[in-house]
C-alpha cells in the first residue's frame, strides 16, 4: 500500500512547493496538505486538504487516524523577524506543534517526521565562516531559541523513544513560486520582484551582510533525500547543516545588474540587521554530504537567472 503523508503548514513558502513535489512523487491522493488557512489554487485542487491548527494535538491526531498517515512534515512555524514581535506566540506555535508530532510518533501513531531547523540556531559567538555541524550555539533570537530547543527535543525523542525524526538547518530560501513571510532572509526574494517591477530596491540589511542561502529546488530535493535515506546512515538526529551558496545584498544586486543594468539598490538597515549579524556567513555541511549524499545544484548565477526568467513570465 502507498504510504500516506501529512504536511502541516502546507500553504507557506516551503510547504507549498514541498506538497507539490511529494504529490508528484507519491501520487496526489497520498499527500494530505493542511494549514490554518487555504493555499494556492493549484495546491487546493491537486489533492486532499484539511484546515488544521498545528498547536491542536487532538485535531492532528484525527487527521492522522482518518487518512492513516505514516509520515508528517511539520512546516508550520513563526519565522525570525515576526517572532521578535510576538515572542510568546512564536514559542507556543514553534514548540507545541513539534511536541504534538513527536508525541504522535512516540505513541506509534506515525512512523516518521520531518521537522525543519534553521541557521538561526547559531548565535553571535558561533564561528561565522564554514560554521561546523557541532559548535558553540547561543542563539539570540526567539526563533533561534525555539529551533535550538526543538533540535534538542528531536534528538532526545530519538534516543529515548526511538522516534524517527529527521531535520535540516535551512538557510535563507529563494523561490519565485511562493513568497516568504516574516524572515530575515526575505530580502533575497523581495529584491527580484522589485527589480522587475520598479528597477530599484531598498534593502533592510546592509551591503556586506553575508548569509547562507539556497534555491528552493535544492531545499526540496534535500528534504526528500533526507526522508528517503536509510535510517542506519543518519548520524545526526538534531539537525543537519545544509549549505549551497553565500552572498551579500551587494553581490546579489550586482548579479541582478548583469540582467537588468539600470537596477539600483539602496540600504536602510532595520531591526533585522541585528538578527542577521548573529547568524553564520556560511556553513560546513560535510555531514549531510557523507551521510545522505547532499550536493547543491544552484549557485548565485543560476538562481538569479531562474528567478528573473520565471518572474518575468
Ligand atoms: C528566517 O529568515 O527567519 C528564515 C530562516 C533563515 O530560518 N528564512
Coordinates of C-alpha atoms and ligand atoms in Angstrom, one line a residue:
X1 CA 0.0 0.0 0.0
X2 CA 1.2 3.5 -0.8
X3 CA 2.2 5.4 2.4
X4 CA 0.2 8.4 3.3
X5 CA 1.9 11.7 4.1
X6 CA 0.6 14.8 6.0
X7 CA 2.1 18.2 5.6
X8 CA 1.3 20.7 8.4
X9 CA 1.9 24.2 7.3
X10 CA 1.4 23.3 3.6
X11 CA 0.5 26.8 2.4
X12 CA 3.7 28.5 3.4
X13 CA 6.8 29.2 1.4
X14 CA 8.4 25.8 1.7
X15 CA 5.1 23.8 2.4
X16 CA 3.6 24.8 -1.0
X17 CA 6.4 23.5 -3.1
X18 CA 7.1 20.5 -0.9
X19 CA 3.4 19.4 -1.2
X20 CA 3.5 19.6 -4.9
X21 CA 6.8 17.7 -5.1
X22 CA 5.6 15.0 -2.8
X23 CA 2.3 14.7 -4.7
X24 CA 4.3 14.3 -7.9
X25 CA 6.4 11.5 -6.3
X26 CA 3.8 9.6 -4.3
X27 CA 0.5 10.5 -6.1
X28 CA -2.0 13.3 -5.3
X29 CA -4.2 11.3 -3.0
X30 CA -1.4 10.1 -0.8
X31 CA -0.3 13.6 0.2
X32 CA -2.7 15.5 2.6
X33 CA -2.0 19.2 2.8
X34 CA -3.0 21.1 5.9
X35 CA -2.8 24.6 7.2
X36 CA -4.8 27.2 9.3
X37 CA -5.7 28.9 6.0
X38 CA -6.3 27.8 2.4
X39 CA -3.5 27.9 -0.1
X40 CA -2.9 28.4 -3.8
X41 CA -5.5 27.2 -6.2
X42 CA -3.0 24.6 -7.5
X43 CA -2.4 23.2 -4.1
X44 CA -6.1 23.2 -3.1
X45 CA -7.2 21.5 -6.3
X46 CA -4.4 18.9 -6.7
X47 CA -5.2 16.7 -3.6
X48 CA -6.7 16.4 -0.2
X49 CA -6.7 19.5 2.1
X50 CA -7.6 19.9 5.8
X51 CA -7.9 23.1 7.8
X52 CA -5.6 22.3 10.8
X53 CA -4.2 24.2 13.8
X54 CA -0.7 22.8 14.4
X55 CA -1.0 23.5 18.1
X56 CA -4.1 21.3 18.5
X57 CA -3.0 17.7 19.3
X58 CA -6.5 16.2 19.0
X59 CA -7.1 17.8 15.6
X60 CA -3.8 16.5 14.2
X61 CA -4.5 13.0 15.7
X62 CA -7.9 13.0 14.0
X63 CA -6.4 13.7 10.6
X64 CA -3.6 11.2 11.1
X65 CA -6.2 8.5 12.0
X66 CA -8.6 9.4 9.3
X67 CA -6.0 9.2 6.5
X68 CA -3.8 6.5 8.1
X69 CA -0.9 8.9 7.9
X70 CA 2.6 7.3 8.1
X71 CA 4.8 10.4 7.7
X72 CA 4.4 14.0 8.9
X73 CA 6.3 17.0 7.5
X74 CA 5.8 19.8 10.1
X75 CA 6.4 23.0 8.2
X76 CA 4.3 25.4 10.4
X77 CA 6.5 28.0 12.2
X78 CA 6.8 31.6 13.0
X79 CA 10.0 33.0 11.4
X80 CA 12.7 35.1 12.9
X81 CA 11.5 38.7 12.3
X82 CA 7.9 38.1 13.2
X83 CA 8.9 36.0 16.2
X84 CA 10.7 39.0 17.7
X85 CA 7.4 40.9 17.6
X86 CA 5.3 38.1 19.1
X87 CA 7.7 36.1 21.3
X88 CA 5.1 34.1 23.3
X89 CA 3.0 33.3 20.2
X90 CA 6.2 32.2 18.4
X91 CA 7.3 29.9 21.3
X92 CA 3.8 28.4 21.6
X93 CA 3.5 27.6 17.9
X94 CA 7.1 26.5 17.2
X95 CA 7.4 24.3 20.3
X96 CA 3.8 22.9 20.8
X97 CA 3.5 21.9 17.2
X98 CA 6.7 19.9 17.5
X99 CA 5.7 18.2 20.7
X100 CA 2.4 17.2 19.1
X101 CA 4.1 15.3 16.2
X102 CA 6.9 13.9 18.4
X103 CA 4.3 12.5 20.8
X104 CA 2.2 11.0 18.0
X105 CA 5.4 9.2 16.9
X106 CA 6.2 8.2 20.4
X107 CA 2.7 6.7 20.7
X108 CA 3.4 4.8 17.4
X109 CA 0.6 6.6 15.5
X110 CA 3.0 7.8 12.8
X111 CA 6.4 6.3 11.7
X112 CA 8.5 9.2 10.6
X113 CA 8.8 13.0 11.0
X114 CA 10.5 15.8 9.1
X115 CA 11.0 19.0 11.1
X116 CA 12.9 22.0 9.8
X117 CA 15.5 23.7 11.8
X118 CA 17.4 26.8 10.7
X119 CA 20.8 28.6 10.6
X120 CA 19.1 30.7 13.4
X121 CA 20.2 28.1 15.9
X122 CA 23.6 29.7 15.8
X123 CA 24.4 32.9 17.6
X124 CA 26.9 35.8 17.8
X125 CA 29.6 33.6 19.5
X126 CA 29.4 30.9 16.9
X127 CA 32.3 30.8 14.3
X128 CA 31.0 32.8 11.3
X129 CA 32.6 31.0 8.4
X130 CA 32.1 27.4 7.5
X131 CA 30.2 27.0 10.7
X132 CA 30.8 23.4 11.9
X133 CA 28.0 20.9 12.5
X134 CA 28.9 20.7 16.2
X135 CA 29.9 24.1 17.6
X136 CA 29.1 26.8 20.2
X137 CA 25.4 27.7 19.8
X138 CA 24.0 30.6 21.7
X139 CA 21.0 31.9 19.6
X140 CA 19.9 35.4 20.5
X141 CA 16.5 35.4 18.8
X142 CA 13.2 34.0 19.9
X143 CA 13.0 31.9 16.7
X144 CA 16.6 30.7 17.1
X145 CA 16.0 29.7 20.7
X146 CA 12.8 27.7 19.7
X147 CA 14.7 26.0 16.9
X148 CA 17.7 25.1 19.1
X149 CA 15.3 23.7 21.8
X150 CA 13.5 21.8 19.1
X151 CA 16.7 20.2 17.9
X152 CA 17.5 19.1 21.5
X153 CA 14.0 17.6 21.8
X154 CA 14.2 15.8 18.5
X155 CA 17.5 14.1 19.5
X156 CA 16.0 13.3 22.9
X157 CA 12.9 11.6 21.4
X158 CA 15.1 9.7 19.0
X159 CA 17.4 8.4 21.8
X160 CA 14.8 7.8 24.5
X161 CA 11.8 6.6 22.4
X162 CA 13.3 5.6 19.1
X163 CA 11.3 8.3 17.2
X164 CA 12.5 8.5 13.6
X165 CA 12.7 12.3 13.3
X166 CA 14.9 14.0 10.6
X167 CA 15.9 17.6 10.2
X168 CA 18.0 20.1 8.3
X169 CA 19.1 23.6 9.2
X170 CA 17.6 25.6 6.3
X171 CA 19.5 28.7 5.1
X172 CA 17.5 31.6 3.6
X173 CA 15.3 30.1 0.8
X174 CA 14.8 31.7 -2.6
X175 CA 11.8 30.9 -4.7
X176 CA 9.7 32.5 -7.4
X177 CA 6.6 30.4 -6.8
X178 CA 5.8 31.4 -3.2
X179 CA 6.8 34.5 -1.1
X180 CA 8.4 34.0 2.3
X181 CA 6.8 35.6 5.3
X182 CA 8.4 37.2 8.3
X183 CA 12.0 36.1 7.9
X184 CA 15.3 37.9 8.0
X185 CA 16.5 36.4 4.7
X186 CA 13.3 37.6 2.9
X187 CA 15.1 40.4 1.2
X188 CA 16.7 37.9 -1.2
X189 CA 13.3 37.2 -2.7
X190 CA 11.7 40.7 -2.5
X191 CA 14.7 42.1 -4.4
X192 CA 13.8 40.1 -7.5
X193 CA 10.2 41.2 -7.5
X194 CA 11.2 44.9 -7.1
X195 CA 14.0 44.6 -9.6
X196 CA 11.4 43.6 -12.3
X197 CA 8.6 45.9 -11.2
X198 CA 10.5 49.1 -10.2
X199 CA 14.1 48.6 -11.1
X200 CA 15.1 49.6 -7.6
X201 CA 15.1 48.1 -4.2
X202 CA 15.8 49.3 -0.6
X203 CA 17.4 46.5 1.4
X204 CA 16.7 46.2 5.1
X205 CA 20.1 44.5 5.5
X206 CA 23.4 46.4 4.8
X207 CA 25.5 45.8 1.7
X208 CA 28.0 43.5 3.4
X209 CA 25.7 41.1 5.3
X210 CA 26.8 37.7 4.1
X211 CA 24.3 34.9 4.8
X212 CA 23.9 31.3 3.7
X213 CA 21.1 31.0 1.0
X214 CA 19.6 28.2 -1.1
X215 CA 17.3 28.0 -4.2
X216 CA 14.1 26.3 -3.3
X217 CA 14.5 23.3 -5.7
X218 CA 17.7 22.4 -3.8
X219 CA 15.9 22.7 -0.5
X220 CA 13.0 20.4 -1.6
X221 CA 15.5 17.9 -3.0
X222 CA 17.5 17.9 0.3
X223 CA 14.3 17.4 2.3
X224 CA 13.1 14.5 0.3
X225 CA 16.5 12.9 0.1
X226 CA 16.9 13.0 3.8
X227 CA 13.5 11.4 4.3
X228 CA 14.4 8.7 1.8
X229 CA 17.8 8.0 3.4
X230 CA 18.4 4.7 5.2
X231 CA 17.8 5.0 9.0
X232 CA 21.2 3.5 9.8
X233 CA 23.1 6.0 7.6
X234 CA 22.0 9.0 9.7
X235 CA 24.5 10.1 12.3
X236 CA 22.7 13.4 13.2
X237 CA 19.3 13.4 14.9
X238 CA 19.3 17.0 16.0
X239 CA 19.6 18.7 12.6
X240 CA 22.0 18.7 9.6
X241 CA 23.9 21.8 8.5
X242 CA 22.9 22.4 4.8
X243 CA 24.8 24.7 2.5
X244 CA 24.5 25.9 -1.1
X245 CA 25.8 29.5 -1.6
X246 CA 26.5 32.6 0.5
X247 CA 26.3 36.2 -0.7
X248 CA 25.7 39.8 0.4
X249 CA 22.9 42.1 -0.8
X250 CA 25.6 43.9 -2.8
X251 CA 26.7 40.7 -4.5
X252 CA 23.1 39.8 -5.3
X253 CA 22.4 43.3 -6.7
X254 CA 25.5 43.0 -8.9
X255 CA 24.3 39.7 -10.2
X256 CA 20.8 41.1 -11.0
X257 CA 22.5 44.1 -12.8
X258 CA 24.0 41.6 -15.2
X259 CA 20.4 41.1 -16.4
X260 CA 18.9 44.5 -15.6
X261 CA 21.8 47.0 -16.0
X262 CA 19.8 50.0 -14.6
X263 CA 18.7 48.2 -11.4
X264 CA 19.6 50.3 -8.3
X265 CA 19.9 49.2 -4.7
X266 CA 19.8 51.3 -1.5
X267 CA 20.4 50.2 2.1
X268 CA 18.3 51.1 5.1
X269 CA 19.1 48.5 7.7
X270 CA 16.3 48.0 10.3
X271 CA 15.9 45.7 13.3
X272 CA 16.6 42.6 11.1
X273 CA 20.2 43.7 10.7
X274 CA 21.0 42.6 14.3
X275 CA 19.4 39.2 13.7
X276 CA 21.4 38.7 10.5
X277 CA 24.6 39.8 12.3
X278 CA 24.1 37.0 14.8
X279 CA 24.0 34.3 12.0
X280 CA 26.7 32.5 10.1
X281 CA 28.1 33.7 6.7
X282 CA 28.5 30.1 5.5
X283 CA 28.1 26.6 7.0
X284 CA 30.0 23.3 6.7
X285 CA 27.6 20.7 5.5
X286 CA 30.1 17.8 5.2
X287 CA 28.0 15.5 7.4
X288 CA 24.9 15.9 5.1
X289 CA 27.2 15.0 2.1
X290 CA 28.7 12.0 3.9
X291 CA 25.5 10.6 5.4
X292 CA 23.0 11.0 2.6
X293 CA 24.8 12.4 -0.4
X294 CA 23.8 16.0 -0.2
X295 CA 25.2 18.3 -3.0
X296 CA 23.6 21.6 -4.1
X297 CA 22.9 22.3 -7.8
X298 CA 22.1 26.1 -7.7
X299 CA 24.7 28.8 -7.3
X300 CA 24.0 32.6 -7.2
X301 CA 24.3 33.0 -11.0
X302 CA 21.9 30.1 -11.8
X303 CA 19.5 31.2 -9.1
X304 CA 19.4 34.8 -10.4
X305 CA 18.8 33.6 -14.0
X306 CA 16.0 31.2 -13.0
X307 CA 14.3 33.7 -10.7
X308 CA 14.3 36.6 -13.3
X309 CA 13.2 34.3 -16.1
X310 CA 10.2 32.8 -14.2
X311 CA 9.1 36.1 -12.6
X312 CA 9.2 37.8 -16.0
X313 CA 6.6 35.3 -17.2
Ligands
LIG1 C1 14.3 33.5 8.5 O1 14.9 34.4 7.9 O2 13.8 33.6 9.6 C2 14.3 32.1 7.9 C3 15.4 31.2 8.3 C4 16.8 31.5 7.9 O3 15.2 30.3 9.0 N1 14.4 32.2 6.4

